[in-house]
Amino acid sequence: MFIQNHGHELCQENNKSDQITVKFLILTSSLVLELQMMQERVAEYGSKVKGKSEFRVLESIDQFGHADALNLCQKFTNVFIFIMEELVSFANLSCSIFSYTDTTKMADAILPGSVRGKLGGPSQRRLSSSTTTPVLQAIMSIKALATISSWCAQFKSHVSLDLAFNFLWEFFWKTVSSPACNSETGAEICLAAYEALAPALTALASVFSPQALDLVRKDDSLLSSVGKPLLDSLVLSFLENINNLLAVGVFVRTRRAVLMNWKWMCLESLLSIPSYAFKNGLHLEDNSFFFSGAALRWIFTDLLESLENAGEGSVLPMLRSVRLVLGLFAEGKSGLLVSLCDGVDAQMMWQLVQSSWILHVSCNKRKVAPIAALLSSVLHSSLFSDESMHITDGAPGPLKWFVEKILEEGTKSPRTIRLSALHLTGLCLSYPRIIKYYVKELKLLSLHGSVAFDEDFEGELADNHDTRTEVSLLAKGPDTELTKEFINTELYARASVAVLFSKLADLSDLVGSPNENEDCHAALESGKIFLLELLDSAVNDKDLAKELYKKYSAIHRRKVRAWQMVCILSRFVCQDIVSEVARCLHISLYRNNLPAVRQYLETFAINMYLKFPPLVGEQLVPVLRNYEMRPQALSSYVFIAANVILHASQAVQYKHLDELLPPIVPLLTSHHHSLRGFAQLLVYQVLCKNFPPLDSKASETMTLEKRCFEDLKSYLEKNSDCMRLRASMGGYLDAYSPNSSATPAGIFVNRVEELEFECVPMSFMEQVLNFLNDAREELRSSMAKDAVTIKNESLRSDEDENCTKILSNATEGKLHTQLPKDISLDFQKKITLSKHEKQDKAVNSFLGDQETYKQLVEIEKDDKLLAQVLQSRSLAAEGERASRQHLILVASLLDRIPNLAGLARTCEVFKASSLVVADANIVHDKQFQLISVTAEKWVPMIEVPVDSLKVFLERKKREGFSILGLEQTANSIPLDQHIFPKKTVLVLGREKEGIPVDIIHVLDACLEIPQLGVVRSLNVHVSGAIALWEYTRQQRSQ
């Protein structure tokens, strides 16, 4: 009712209420925009739910929401149609400011002080205040009328809508027919008219239909002649008029740029009329065309002349206009839409690519929408199939030149290279015969790596309609699901190339079938060329051929990327190139490579030998019998051979078993531990598959060879060490599939966020090596413990023996002194003493032995020295504890290891009393140890699980500690204004949620770090470090 009532009153308001009228127009226009956004959200939600048909409830919710949205839109449509005549009447009245007969005579008015002496800009009109108000009102009235009428036309046809569109067409003709103005004020009013014309043309283009064509014919008398292109006069009249206005020279530089922006926006709308016309059901009669070839060339020339110097606001409409013109040229070449059209020649394209490149490099910011528009405009799909655009007389053609430039620049701009990869791979999939010209560029994309995540990219896609539109207009990638998942990751460039060649491999499989065509042969040839190119680089490239390189280094990454792509290309190995492929493969297998790289060589080799079984006997068997080979290379060949046996077809499996198993078996006795364990696992897998269990009766009739293999399998199955080794593999061999491991899904699905390295899973060899290293570590630890035990036992045994000798010698010495000198010593005499006599004799003889006494003195000295050392160590430990600050940092609520390790390091730096954690076992984590740099060995750590935290804090409060929390609350105290007690417990909150409410109730106070920036959030480790320093600073100043 509000809109109906105020809409009817528009033309009855006096001039004093013009501001209210403009506000009403702004309100209604904004309402229409909100309704459009609602439609988009409902449509997007519906498309998501339709892909999940199993969720019946969600689907019904979506249907209910869509019905509600449609009902609401229809209600508003009826309301807007009800006031449409008033809107048209008000717009007509407001447009009287555009006095087309008087602007040529209009003198320059006195400018307001805010504009005088300045160059102006998009919002600074060089008009007097009295003129600016009606001009703005006229612009707003046209914009509101265009927005509302075009939206209503989606839902209903009505006479009042025809009235609105008729008025907008008349406004167009009056604007493009107005003479140029010699005064700045008159030119500014003409500029305002074009500003109003831009939304009007957008609306007229979107609803262009047979009825609209009748309106155009009525206003353009030239269209009465047969064969006259329908839109030539519209576009040429528009360009002529606006170019004349620009040529007058009365605009300051910034206002001229504003007019240029409106020019290209209007031109874009005019050029989009044919596509909208066909969508709206308009079909041209015979010998009817929208444009002539001459008109399109004039438009194209005008665009090229302005492209290099385009302002930032003009970039998108200009590039869109280029794309539309090229599309019309393509239609004209096929005899549709455009008359007398020869298409685009190489010279025109050279001008376009060079001007476009200058435009691109001159832009300060690399925004997503302009990059996507540049790619879809210059690398137009209608031109990509033309080979002369890629190679001319052996030199790069215009499109190849542009691709080289854009990819070179893309090495510095992640979003540029990702969007380029999306568009280029989509075009290559559509035109496989062109791929041969872009082998180097596809290799660059295959080896490319960049910043992993671009937050601005995601934001632009989510918030900017132009960005979403332009990205959607790029050539459709080979896999839309992959594009959505990976486009904002550093993997996307090479993942898109991988999917491209996977799709091309599917196409090449049709060669020789009834469905084959030229594209199938082109796909096969391009795949073979690219495979040989990559293998040649892997063997001969300075970096890719290196044998000594660091793990996770740039060379390591490039090697992984290269061999991942080679695996994808394994389906292109054909008889005519297999010998060259095998040569390059064996060279690479012989070289030293880290397991992360080697696993891809092995997968490629397995697929090659499965595809060409005769090569197994020719190449693989002789290699396996070369027992002098490096263990690393020999391990790879064992893995290849075993999987060839396991995954071969039934027809050749036993032949491969007969050829490959005998040379593998001796490796079970290899002196090299990892090779031996590797061979045991693989041989067991082969025996389990090819030697099924037999009953006891059958075993009696088996040959010696078979009994040996059965016993070998039994040993490998039941031996505890072999079982442990096999259990540590986690079923790797059972899950391994050479085919799926050489697909894009098999290569790029292994994405662990915190431990991501080129989507590389842990290889079979790495798992074996890790198990063996752990086993060696356990053995060393066990041996060290045994050595300590043996040494302690030995020391105790030596002490007992020494004591026995001392007592024995003392007794013998005393007895010898008591015997007469003349008594012969060649006989024994047993002397029996009483109990007390024995004790006295023993004591006297012990004290009488001087040597023994000296030993006792030495032992006593050692005991005193040991006691002194122990006492000094105890005092040092007590001193260390006493020197620590009485601050306990509680981090039980934290779970991220980097934060906990950093806090441990910070606590040791500031000598905190202790660090409280939920699980003390984190100190054994390798990532924790790497960050803490041994701090966990010095700072006392207390384990307090989250469930026990409240009890722990209450106990500390009873012990006299002040319990403080680092948290932003309504009553939190700034950190620098709080005086810390000496005995303090500081509680840190969770990484995102902060301190729970039940813990806050235990706290004596909450402290807050003053924050001045836009981002009001600190990492919890940083917050803890700041608080620790503030506590330390206060204690030091006391």
JSON list of C-alpha atoms in Angstrom, two decimals, residues 854-870:
[
{"chain": "A", "resi": 854, "resn": "LYS", "atom": "CA", "xyz": [93.85, -47.40, 53.00]},
{"chain": "A", "resi": 855, "resn": "GLN", "atom": "CA", "xyz": [91.13, -48.83, 50.75]},
{"chain": "A", "resi": 856, "resn": "LEU", "atom": "CA", "xyz": [88.49, -48.05, 53.31]},
{"chain": "A", "resi": 857, "resn": "VAL", "atom": "CA", "xyz": [89.76, -44.50, 53.58]},
{"chain": "A", "resi": 858, "resn": "GLU", "atom": "CA", "xyz": [89.52, -44.12, 49.82]},
{"chain": "A", "resi": 859, "resn": "ILE", "atom": "CA", "xyz": [85.98, -45.51, 49.79]},
{"chain": "A", "resi": 860, "resn": "GLU", "atom": "CA", "xyz": [85.03, -43.12, 52.57]},
{"chain": "A", "resi": 861, "resn": "LYS", "atom": "CA", "xyz": [86.46, -40.21, 50.61]},
{"chain": "A", "resi": 862, "resn": "ASP", "atom": "CA", "xyz": [84.50, -41.27, 47.51]},
{"chain": "A", "resi": 863, "resn": "ASP", "atom": "CA", "xyz": [81.33, -41.50, 49.58]},
{"chain": "A", "resi": 864, "resn": "LYS", "atom": "CA", "xyz": [81.90, -38.00, 50.94]},
{"chain": "A", "resi": 865, "resn": "LEU", "atom": "CA", "xyz": [82.62, -36.68, 47.45]},
{"chain": "A", "resi": 866, "resn": "LEU", "atom": "CA", "xyz": [79.46, -38.33, 46.08]},
{"chain": "A", "resi": 867, "resn": "ALA", "atom": "CA", "xyz": [77.42, -36.86, 48.91]},
{"chain": "A", "resi": 868, "resn": "GLN", "atom": "CA", "xyz": [78.85, -33.42, 48.21]},
{"chain": "A", "resi": 869, "resn": "VAL", "atom": "CA", "xyz": [78.01, -33.71, 44.49]},
{"chain": "A", "resi": 870, "resn": "LEU", "atom": "CA", "xyz": [74.47, -34.83, 45.24]}
]
